[in-house]
PDB file of C-alpha atoms in Angstrom:
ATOM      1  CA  UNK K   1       0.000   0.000   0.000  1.00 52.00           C
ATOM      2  CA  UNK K   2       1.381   3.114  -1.256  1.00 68.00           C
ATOM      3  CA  UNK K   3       1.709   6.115   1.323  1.00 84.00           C
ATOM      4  CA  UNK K   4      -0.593   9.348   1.430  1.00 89.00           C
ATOM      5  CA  UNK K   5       2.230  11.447   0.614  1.00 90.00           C
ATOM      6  CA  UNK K   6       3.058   9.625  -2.042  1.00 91.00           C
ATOM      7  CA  UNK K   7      -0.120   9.351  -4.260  1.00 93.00           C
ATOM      8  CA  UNK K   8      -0.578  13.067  -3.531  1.00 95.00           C
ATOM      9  CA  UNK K   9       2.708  13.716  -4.892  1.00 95.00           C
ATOM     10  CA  UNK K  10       1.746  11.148  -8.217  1.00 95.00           C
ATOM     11  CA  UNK K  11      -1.184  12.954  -8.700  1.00 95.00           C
ATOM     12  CA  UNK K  12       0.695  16.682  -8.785  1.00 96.00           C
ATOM     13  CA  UNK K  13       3.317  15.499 -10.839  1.00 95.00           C
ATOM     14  CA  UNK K  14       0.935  13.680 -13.466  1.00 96.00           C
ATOM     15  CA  UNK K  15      -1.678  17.582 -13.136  1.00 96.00           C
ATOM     16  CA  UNK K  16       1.176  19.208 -14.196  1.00 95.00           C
ATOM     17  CA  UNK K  17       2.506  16.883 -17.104  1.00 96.00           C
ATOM     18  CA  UNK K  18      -0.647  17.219 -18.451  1.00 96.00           C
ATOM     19  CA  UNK K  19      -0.534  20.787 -18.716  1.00 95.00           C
ATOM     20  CA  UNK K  20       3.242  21.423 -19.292  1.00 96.00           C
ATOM     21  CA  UNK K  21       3.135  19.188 -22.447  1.00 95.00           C
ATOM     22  CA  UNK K  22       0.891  20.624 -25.291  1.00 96.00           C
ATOM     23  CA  UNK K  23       2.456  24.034 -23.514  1.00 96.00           C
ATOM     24  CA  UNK K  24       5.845  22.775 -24.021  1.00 95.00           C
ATOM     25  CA  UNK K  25       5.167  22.593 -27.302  1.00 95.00           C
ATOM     26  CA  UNK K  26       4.433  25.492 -28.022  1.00 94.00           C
ATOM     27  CA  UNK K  27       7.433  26.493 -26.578  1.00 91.00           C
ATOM     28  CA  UNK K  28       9.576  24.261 -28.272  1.00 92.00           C
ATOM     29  CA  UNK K  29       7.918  25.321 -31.945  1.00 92.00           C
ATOM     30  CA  UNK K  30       8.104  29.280 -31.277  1.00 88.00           C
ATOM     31  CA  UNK K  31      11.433  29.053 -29.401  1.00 84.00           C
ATOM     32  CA  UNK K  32      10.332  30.631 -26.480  1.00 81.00           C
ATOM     33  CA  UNK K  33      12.626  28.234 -23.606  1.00 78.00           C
ATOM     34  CA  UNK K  34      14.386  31.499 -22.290  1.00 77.00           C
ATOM     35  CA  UNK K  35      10.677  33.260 -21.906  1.00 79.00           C
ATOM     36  CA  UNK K  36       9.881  30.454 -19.957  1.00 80.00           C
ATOM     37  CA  UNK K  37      12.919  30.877 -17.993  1.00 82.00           C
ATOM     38  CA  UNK K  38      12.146  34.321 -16.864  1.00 82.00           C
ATOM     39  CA  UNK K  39       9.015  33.569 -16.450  1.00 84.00           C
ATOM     40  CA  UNK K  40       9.558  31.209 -13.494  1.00 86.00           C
ATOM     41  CA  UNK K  41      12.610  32.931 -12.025  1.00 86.00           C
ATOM     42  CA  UNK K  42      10.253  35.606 -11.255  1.00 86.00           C
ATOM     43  CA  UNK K  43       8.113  33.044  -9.718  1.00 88.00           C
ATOM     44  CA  UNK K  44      10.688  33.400  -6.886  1.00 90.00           C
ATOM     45  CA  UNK K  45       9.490  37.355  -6.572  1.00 90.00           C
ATOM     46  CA  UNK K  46       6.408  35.948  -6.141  1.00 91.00           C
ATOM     47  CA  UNK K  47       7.199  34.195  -3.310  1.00 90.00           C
ATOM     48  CA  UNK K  48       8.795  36.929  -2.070  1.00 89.00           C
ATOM     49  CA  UNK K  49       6.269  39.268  -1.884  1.00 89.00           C
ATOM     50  CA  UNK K  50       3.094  36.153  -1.034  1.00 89.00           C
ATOM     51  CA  UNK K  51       5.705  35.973   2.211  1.00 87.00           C
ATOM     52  CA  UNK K  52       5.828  39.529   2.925  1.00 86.00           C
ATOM     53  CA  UNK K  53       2.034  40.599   2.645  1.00 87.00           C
ATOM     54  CA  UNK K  54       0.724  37.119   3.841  1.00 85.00           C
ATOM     55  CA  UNK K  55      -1.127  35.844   0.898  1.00 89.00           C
ATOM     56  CA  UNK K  56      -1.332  32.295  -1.073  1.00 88.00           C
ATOM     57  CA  UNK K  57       1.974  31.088  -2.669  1.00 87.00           C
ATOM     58  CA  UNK K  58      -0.027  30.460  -5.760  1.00 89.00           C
ATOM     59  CA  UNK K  59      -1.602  34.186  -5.945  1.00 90.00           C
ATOM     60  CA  UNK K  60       2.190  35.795  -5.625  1.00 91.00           C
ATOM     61  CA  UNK K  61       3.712  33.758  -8.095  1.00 90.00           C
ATOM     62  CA  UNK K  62       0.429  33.881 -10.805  1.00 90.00           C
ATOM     63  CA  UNK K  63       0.496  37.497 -10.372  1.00 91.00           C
ATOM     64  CA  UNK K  64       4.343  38.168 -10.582  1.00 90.00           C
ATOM     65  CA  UNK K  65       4.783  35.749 -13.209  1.00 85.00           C
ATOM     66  CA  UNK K  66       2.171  37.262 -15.217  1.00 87.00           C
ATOM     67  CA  UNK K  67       3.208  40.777 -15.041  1.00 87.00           C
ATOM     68  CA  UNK K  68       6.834  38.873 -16.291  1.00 82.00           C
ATOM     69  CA  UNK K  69       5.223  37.448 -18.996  1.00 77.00           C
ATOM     70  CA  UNK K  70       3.130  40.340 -20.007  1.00 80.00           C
ATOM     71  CA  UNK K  71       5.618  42.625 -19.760  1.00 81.00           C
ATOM     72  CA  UNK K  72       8.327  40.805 -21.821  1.00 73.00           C
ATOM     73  CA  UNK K  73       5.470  40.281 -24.382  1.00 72.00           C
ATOM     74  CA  UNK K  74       4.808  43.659 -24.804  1.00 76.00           C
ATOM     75  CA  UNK K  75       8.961  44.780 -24.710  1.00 73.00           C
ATOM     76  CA  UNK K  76       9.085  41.883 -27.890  1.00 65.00           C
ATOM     77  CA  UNK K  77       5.942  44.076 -29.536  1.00 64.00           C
ATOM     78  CA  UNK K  78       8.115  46.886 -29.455  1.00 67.00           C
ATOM     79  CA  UNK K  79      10.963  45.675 -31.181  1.00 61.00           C
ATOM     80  CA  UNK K  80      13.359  45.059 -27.974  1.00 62.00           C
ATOM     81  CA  UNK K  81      16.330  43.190 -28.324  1.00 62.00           C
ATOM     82  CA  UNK K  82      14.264  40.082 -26.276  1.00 67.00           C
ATOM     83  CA  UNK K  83      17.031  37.348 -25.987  1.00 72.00           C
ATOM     84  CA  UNK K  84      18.862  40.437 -23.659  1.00 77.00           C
ATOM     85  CA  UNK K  85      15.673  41.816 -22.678  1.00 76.00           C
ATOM     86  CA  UNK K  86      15.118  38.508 -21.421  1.00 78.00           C
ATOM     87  CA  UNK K  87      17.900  37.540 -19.659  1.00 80.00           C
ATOM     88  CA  UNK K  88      18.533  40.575 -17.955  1.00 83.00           C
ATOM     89  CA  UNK K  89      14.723  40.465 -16.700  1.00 82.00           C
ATOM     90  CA  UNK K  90      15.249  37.111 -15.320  1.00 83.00           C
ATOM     91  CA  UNK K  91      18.168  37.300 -13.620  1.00 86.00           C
ATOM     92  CA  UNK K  92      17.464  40.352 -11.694  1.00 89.00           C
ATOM     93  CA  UNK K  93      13.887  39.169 -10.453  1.00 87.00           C
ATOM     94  CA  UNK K  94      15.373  35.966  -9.020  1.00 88.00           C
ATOM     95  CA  UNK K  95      18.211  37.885  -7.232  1.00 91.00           C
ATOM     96  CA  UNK K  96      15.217  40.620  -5.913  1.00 91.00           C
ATOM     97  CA  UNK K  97      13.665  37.844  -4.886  1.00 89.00           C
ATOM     98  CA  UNK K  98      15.916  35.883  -3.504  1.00 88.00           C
ATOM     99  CA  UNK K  99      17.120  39.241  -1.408  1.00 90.00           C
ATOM    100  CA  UNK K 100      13.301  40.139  -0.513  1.00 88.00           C
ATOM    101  CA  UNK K 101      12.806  36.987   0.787  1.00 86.00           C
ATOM    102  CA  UNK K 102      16.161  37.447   3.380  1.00 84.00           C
ATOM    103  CA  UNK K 103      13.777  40.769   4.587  1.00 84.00           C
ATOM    104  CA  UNK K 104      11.000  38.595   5.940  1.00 81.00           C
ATOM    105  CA  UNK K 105      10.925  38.757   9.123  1.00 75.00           C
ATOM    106  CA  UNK K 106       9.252  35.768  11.084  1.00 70.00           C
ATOM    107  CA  UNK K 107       8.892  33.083   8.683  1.00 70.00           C
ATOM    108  CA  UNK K 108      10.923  30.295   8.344  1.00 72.00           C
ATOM    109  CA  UNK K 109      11.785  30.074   4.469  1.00 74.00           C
ATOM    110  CA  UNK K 110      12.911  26.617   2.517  1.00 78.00           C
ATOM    111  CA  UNK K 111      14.423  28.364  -0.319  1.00 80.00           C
ATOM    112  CA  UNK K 112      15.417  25.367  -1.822  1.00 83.00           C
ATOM    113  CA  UNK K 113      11.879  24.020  -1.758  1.00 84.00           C
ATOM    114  CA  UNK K 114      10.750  27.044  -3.851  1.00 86.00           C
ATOM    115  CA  UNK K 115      13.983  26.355  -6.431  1.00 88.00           C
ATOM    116  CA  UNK K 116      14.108  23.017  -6.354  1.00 88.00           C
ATOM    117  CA  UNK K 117      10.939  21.982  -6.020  1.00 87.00           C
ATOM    118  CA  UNK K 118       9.212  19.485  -3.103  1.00 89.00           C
ATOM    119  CA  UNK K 119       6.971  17.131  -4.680  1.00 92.00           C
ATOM    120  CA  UNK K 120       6.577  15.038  -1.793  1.00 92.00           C
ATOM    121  CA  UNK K 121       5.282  17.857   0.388  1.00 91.00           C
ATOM    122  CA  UNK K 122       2.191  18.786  -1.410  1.00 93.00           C
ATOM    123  CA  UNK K 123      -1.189  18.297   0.026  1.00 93.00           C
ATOM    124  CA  UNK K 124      -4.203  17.827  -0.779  1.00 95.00           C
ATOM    125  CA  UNK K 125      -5.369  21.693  -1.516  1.00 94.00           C
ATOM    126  CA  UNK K 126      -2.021  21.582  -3.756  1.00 94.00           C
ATOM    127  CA  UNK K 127      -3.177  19.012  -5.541  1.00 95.00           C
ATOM    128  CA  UNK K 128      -6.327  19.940  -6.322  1.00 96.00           C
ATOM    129  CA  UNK K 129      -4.809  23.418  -7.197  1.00 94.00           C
ATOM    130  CA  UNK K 130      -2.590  22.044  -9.430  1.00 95.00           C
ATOM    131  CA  UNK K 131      -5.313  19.736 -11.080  1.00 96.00           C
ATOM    132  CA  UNK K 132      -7.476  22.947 -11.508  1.00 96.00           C
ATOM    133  CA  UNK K 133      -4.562  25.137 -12.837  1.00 95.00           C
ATOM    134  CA  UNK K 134      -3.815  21.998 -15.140  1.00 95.00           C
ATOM    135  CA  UNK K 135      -7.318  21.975 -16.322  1.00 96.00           C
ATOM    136  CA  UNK K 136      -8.178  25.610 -17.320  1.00 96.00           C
ATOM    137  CA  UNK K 137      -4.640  25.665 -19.088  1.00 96.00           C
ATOM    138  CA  UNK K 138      -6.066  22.808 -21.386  1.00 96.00           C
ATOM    139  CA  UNK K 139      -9.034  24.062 -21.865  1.00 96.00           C
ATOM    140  CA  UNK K 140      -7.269  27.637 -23.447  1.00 94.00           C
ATOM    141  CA  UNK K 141      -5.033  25.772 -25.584  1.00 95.00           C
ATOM    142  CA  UNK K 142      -8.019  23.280 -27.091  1.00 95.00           C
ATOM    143  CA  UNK K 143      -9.976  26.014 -27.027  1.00 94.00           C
ATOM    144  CA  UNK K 144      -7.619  28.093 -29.559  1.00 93.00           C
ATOM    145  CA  UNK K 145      -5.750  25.407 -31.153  1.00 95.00           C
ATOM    146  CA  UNK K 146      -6.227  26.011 -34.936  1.00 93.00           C
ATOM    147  CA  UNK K 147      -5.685  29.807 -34.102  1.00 93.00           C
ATOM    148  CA  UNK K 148      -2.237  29.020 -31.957  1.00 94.00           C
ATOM    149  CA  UNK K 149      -0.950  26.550 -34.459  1.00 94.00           C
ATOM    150  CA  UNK K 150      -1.396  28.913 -37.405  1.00 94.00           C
ATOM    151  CA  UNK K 151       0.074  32.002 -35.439  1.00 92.00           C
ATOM    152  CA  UNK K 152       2.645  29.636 -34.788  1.00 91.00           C
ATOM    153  CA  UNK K 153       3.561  29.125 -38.284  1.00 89.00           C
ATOM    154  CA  UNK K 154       3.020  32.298 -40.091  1.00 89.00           C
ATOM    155  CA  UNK K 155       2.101  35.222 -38.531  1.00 85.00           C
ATOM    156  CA  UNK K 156       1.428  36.664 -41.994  1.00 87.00           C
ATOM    157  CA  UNK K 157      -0.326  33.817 -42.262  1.00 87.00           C
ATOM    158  CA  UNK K 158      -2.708  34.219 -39.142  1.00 88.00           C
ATOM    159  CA  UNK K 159      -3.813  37.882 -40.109  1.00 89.00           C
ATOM    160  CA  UNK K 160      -4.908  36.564 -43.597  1.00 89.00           C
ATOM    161  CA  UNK K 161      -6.738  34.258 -42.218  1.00 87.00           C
ATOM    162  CA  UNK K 162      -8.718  36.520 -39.790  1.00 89.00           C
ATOM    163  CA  UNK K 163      -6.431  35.464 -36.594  1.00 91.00           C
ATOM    164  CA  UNK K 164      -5.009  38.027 -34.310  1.00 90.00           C
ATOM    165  CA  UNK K 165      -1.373  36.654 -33.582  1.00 88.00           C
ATOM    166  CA  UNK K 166      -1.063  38.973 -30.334  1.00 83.00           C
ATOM    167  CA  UNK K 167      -4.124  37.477 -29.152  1.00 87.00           C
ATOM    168  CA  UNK K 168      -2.607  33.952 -29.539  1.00 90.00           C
ATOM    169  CA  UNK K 169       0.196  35.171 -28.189  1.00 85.00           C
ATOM    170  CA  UNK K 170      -1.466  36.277 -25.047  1.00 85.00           C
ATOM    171  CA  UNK K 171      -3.101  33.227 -24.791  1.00 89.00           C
ATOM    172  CA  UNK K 172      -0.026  31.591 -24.155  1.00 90.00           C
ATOM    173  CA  UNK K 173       1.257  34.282 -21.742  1.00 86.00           C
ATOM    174  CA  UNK K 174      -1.761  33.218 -19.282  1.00 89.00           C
ATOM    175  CA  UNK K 175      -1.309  29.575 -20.095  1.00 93.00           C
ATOM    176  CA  UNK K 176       2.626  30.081 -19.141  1.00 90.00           C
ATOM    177  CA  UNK K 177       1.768  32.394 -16.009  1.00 89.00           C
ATOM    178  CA  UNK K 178      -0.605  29.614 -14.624  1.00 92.00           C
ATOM    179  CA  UNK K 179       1.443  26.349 -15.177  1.00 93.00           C
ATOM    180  CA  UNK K 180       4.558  28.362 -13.286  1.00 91.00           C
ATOM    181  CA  UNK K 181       2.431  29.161 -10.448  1.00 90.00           C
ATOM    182  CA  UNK K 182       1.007  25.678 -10.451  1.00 90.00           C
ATOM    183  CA  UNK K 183       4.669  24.528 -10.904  1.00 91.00           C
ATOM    184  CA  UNK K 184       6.462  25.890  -7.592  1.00 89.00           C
ATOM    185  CA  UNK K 185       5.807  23.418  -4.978  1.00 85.00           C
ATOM    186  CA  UNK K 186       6.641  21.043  -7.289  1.00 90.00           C
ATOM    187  CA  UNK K 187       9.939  21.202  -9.552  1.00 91.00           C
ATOM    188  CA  UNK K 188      10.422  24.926  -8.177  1.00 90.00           C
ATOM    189  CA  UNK K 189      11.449  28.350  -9.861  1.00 88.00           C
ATOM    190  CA  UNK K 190      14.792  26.503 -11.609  1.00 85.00           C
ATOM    191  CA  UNK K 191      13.248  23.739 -13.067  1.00 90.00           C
ATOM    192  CA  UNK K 192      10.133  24.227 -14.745  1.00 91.00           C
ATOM    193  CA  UNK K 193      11.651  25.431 -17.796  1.00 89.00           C
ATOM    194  CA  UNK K 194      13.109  21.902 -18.050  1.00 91.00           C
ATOM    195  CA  UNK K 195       9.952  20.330 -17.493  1.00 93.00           C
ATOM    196  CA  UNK K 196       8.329  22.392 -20.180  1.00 94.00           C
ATOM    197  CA  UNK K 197      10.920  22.313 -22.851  1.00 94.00           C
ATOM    198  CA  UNK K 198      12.337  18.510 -22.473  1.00 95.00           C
ATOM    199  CA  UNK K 199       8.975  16.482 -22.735  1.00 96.00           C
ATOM    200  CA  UNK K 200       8.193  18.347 -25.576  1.00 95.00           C
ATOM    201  CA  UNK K 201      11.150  17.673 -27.304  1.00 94.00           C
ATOM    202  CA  UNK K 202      11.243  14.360 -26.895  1.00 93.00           C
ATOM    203  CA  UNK K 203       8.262  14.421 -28.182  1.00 93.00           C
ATOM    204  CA  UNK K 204       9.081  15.152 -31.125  1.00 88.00           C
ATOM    205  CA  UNK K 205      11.019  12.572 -31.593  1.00 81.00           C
ATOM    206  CA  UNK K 206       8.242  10.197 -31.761  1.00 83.00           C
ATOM    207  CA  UNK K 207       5.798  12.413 -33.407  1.00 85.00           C
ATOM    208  CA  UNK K 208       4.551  13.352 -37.000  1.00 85.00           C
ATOM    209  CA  UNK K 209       1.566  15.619 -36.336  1.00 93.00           C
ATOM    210  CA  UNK K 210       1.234  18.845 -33.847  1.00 94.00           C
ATOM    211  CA  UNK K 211      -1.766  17.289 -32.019  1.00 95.00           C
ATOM    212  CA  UNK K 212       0.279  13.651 -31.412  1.00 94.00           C
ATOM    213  CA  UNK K 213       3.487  15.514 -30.129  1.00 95.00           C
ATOM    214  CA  UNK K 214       1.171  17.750 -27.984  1.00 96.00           C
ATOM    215  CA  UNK K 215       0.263  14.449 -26.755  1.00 96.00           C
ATOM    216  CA  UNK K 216       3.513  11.944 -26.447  1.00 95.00           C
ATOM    217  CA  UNK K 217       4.727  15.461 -24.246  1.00 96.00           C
ATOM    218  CA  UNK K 218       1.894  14.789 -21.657  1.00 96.00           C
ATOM    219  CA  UNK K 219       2.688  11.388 -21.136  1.00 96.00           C
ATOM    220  CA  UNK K 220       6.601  11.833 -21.188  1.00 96.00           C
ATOM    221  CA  UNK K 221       5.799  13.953 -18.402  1.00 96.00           C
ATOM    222  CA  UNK K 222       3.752  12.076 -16.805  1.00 96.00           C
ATOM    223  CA  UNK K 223       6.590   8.407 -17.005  1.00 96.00           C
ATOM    224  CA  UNK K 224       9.198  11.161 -16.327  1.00 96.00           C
ATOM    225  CA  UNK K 225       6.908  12.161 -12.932  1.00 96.00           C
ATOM    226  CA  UNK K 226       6.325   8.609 -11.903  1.00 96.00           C
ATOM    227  CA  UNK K 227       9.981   7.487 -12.133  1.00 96.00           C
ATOM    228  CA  UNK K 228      11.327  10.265 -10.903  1.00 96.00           C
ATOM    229  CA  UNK K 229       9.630   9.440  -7.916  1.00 95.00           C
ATOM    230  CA  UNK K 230      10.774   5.847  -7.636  1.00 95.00           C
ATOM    231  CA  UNK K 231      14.368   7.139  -8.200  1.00 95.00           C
ATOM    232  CA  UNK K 232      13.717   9.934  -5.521  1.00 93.00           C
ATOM    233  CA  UNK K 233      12.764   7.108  -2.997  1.00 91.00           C
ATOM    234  CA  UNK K 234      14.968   4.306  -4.067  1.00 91.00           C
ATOM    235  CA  UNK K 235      18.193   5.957  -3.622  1.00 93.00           C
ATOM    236  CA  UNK K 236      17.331   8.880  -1.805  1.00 92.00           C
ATOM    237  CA  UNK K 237      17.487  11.648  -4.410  1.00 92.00           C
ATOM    238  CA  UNK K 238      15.670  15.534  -4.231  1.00 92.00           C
ATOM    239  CA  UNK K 239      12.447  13.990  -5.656  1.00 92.00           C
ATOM    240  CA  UNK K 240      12.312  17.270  -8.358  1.00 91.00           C
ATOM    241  CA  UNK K 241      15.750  17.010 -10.203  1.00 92.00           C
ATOM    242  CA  UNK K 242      15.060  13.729 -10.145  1.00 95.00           C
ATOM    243  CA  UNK K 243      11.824  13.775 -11.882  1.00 94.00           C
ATOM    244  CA  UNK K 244      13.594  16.147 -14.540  1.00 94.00           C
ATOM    245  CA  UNK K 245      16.496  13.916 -14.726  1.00 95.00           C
ATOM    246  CA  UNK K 246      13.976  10.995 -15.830  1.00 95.00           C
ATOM    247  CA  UNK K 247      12.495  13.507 -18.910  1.00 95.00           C
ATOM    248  CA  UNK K 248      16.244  13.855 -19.680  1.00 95.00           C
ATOM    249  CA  UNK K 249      16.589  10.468 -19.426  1.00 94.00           C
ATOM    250  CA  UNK K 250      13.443   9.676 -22.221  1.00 92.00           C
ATOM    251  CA  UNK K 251      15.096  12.464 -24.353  1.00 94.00           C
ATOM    252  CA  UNK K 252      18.174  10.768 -25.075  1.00 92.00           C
ATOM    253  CA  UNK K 253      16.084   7.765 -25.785  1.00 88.00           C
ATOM    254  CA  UNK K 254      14.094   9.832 -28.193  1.00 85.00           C
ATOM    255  CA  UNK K 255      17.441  11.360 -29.991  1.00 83.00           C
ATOM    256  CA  UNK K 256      18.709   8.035 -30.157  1.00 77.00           C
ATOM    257  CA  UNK K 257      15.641   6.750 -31.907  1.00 68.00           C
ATOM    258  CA  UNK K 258      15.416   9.463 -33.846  1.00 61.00           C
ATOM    259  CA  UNK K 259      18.745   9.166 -35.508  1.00 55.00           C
ATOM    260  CA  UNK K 260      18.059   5.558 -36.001  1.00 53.00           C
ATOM    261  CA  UNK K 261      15.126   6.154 -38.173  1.00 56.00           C
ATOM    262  CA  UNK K 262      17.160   8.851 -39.899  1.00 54.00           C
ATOM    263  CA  UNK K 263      19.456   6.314 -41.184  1.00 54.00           C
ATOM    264  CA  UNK K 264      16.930   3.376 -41.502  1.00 49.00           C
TER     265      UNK K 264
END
């Protein structure tokens, strides 16, 4: 019989592959890994200021995140420099953060729960946080699908077909801002990135339509999840690297097979 801590823990992990993959995707296809970066580092601001005015974790990091993603969203419309933009932006909110945090007075902080992750600490409300966050994300992307994909391609394309590419873009600025705050209790501020970017891509691997490696991505996620968890307990392991460490694991797998079918 598997312990309470440990199905809620399954159950988080598997919430947020399903979310993080057809996201990931996205991602992946518009090359948008170091937007996701920022995005999450300034999850850690969040925190921050959730601590300091004595709010919900999940309301501090959805509403700093947001205002990251928003913000670097509308710097791109404006013809910023966005890979500096970017990187700048990210760095600095996890060091104000980080320093913010060291200015809270009377509450004992696990920073490296909110970096790192702590799967195996999440409860119940957590979980069904997660699961909710998880759900309304899907339900965006299904909803505007067609309109994402084409944006994706051809913006050129999308206007002469009657779709607004900012407002697919924006789509996936809420979608991003959501599945970080979901995130943080799980893989933490430093690793969601990874847990968007490296299901997806080994989901391409496998894939030959956008709507089956939107899918293979979930489930990566989810086998990545599950035996990350059995290596976290087995030999003892931070249960979120570890969970990321499994994706990396399924995306060498997926290269390799990939460049076999190349040559076959």
């Amino acid at each position: 019989m598997y312990e309470p801590f440990l199905i809620r823990a399954a159950l988080a992990g598997v919430g947020l592959a399903l979310a993080a993959g057809p996201l990931g995707c996205f991602v992946v296809w518009r090359r948008m890994a170091f937007f996701g970066d920022a995005t999450a580092h300034a999850a850690i601001l969040g925190v921050a200021l959730a601590l300091g005015f004595s709010v919900s974790i999940y309301a501090g990091t959805l509403g700093v995140a947001l205002l990251m993603a928003l913000t670097v969203s509308a710097l791109a419309g404006r013809g910023w420099a966005i890979d500096t933009t970017l990187g700048v932006l990210a760095h600095s909110s996890l060091a104000v953060g980080l320093v913010a945090i060291s200015f809270v007075s009377g509450v004992r902080v696990d920073l490296e729960a909110y970096l790192f992750g702590d799967i195996l600490a999440v409860s119940w409300n957590d979980v069904w946080l997660i699961w909710g966050g998880a759900g309304l994300v899907l339900a965006g992307l299904a909803w505007r699908w067609p309109g994402l994909l084409t944006a994706t391609l051809s913006e050129d394309l999308a206007q002469a077909s009657g779709v607004n590419p900012a407002r697919e873009r924006l789509v996936l600025t809420l979608a991003l801002a959501v599945v970080v705050a979901v995130a943080i209790k799980v893989v933490g501020a430093l690793l969601i990135a990874a847990m968007l970017i490296i299901p997806a891509a080994a989901a391409r691997g496998f894939a030959r339509t956008p709507e089956r490696m939107a899918v293979f991505a979930s489930l990566i996620g989810m086998v990545a999840v599950l035996a990350g968890l059995w290596a976290s307990l087995r030999f003892d392991t931070p249960a979120g690297p570890s969970v990321v460490c499994a994706a990396a694991v399924v995306f060498a797998l997926s290269a390799g097979f990939g460049g076999m079918r190349q040559k076959g």
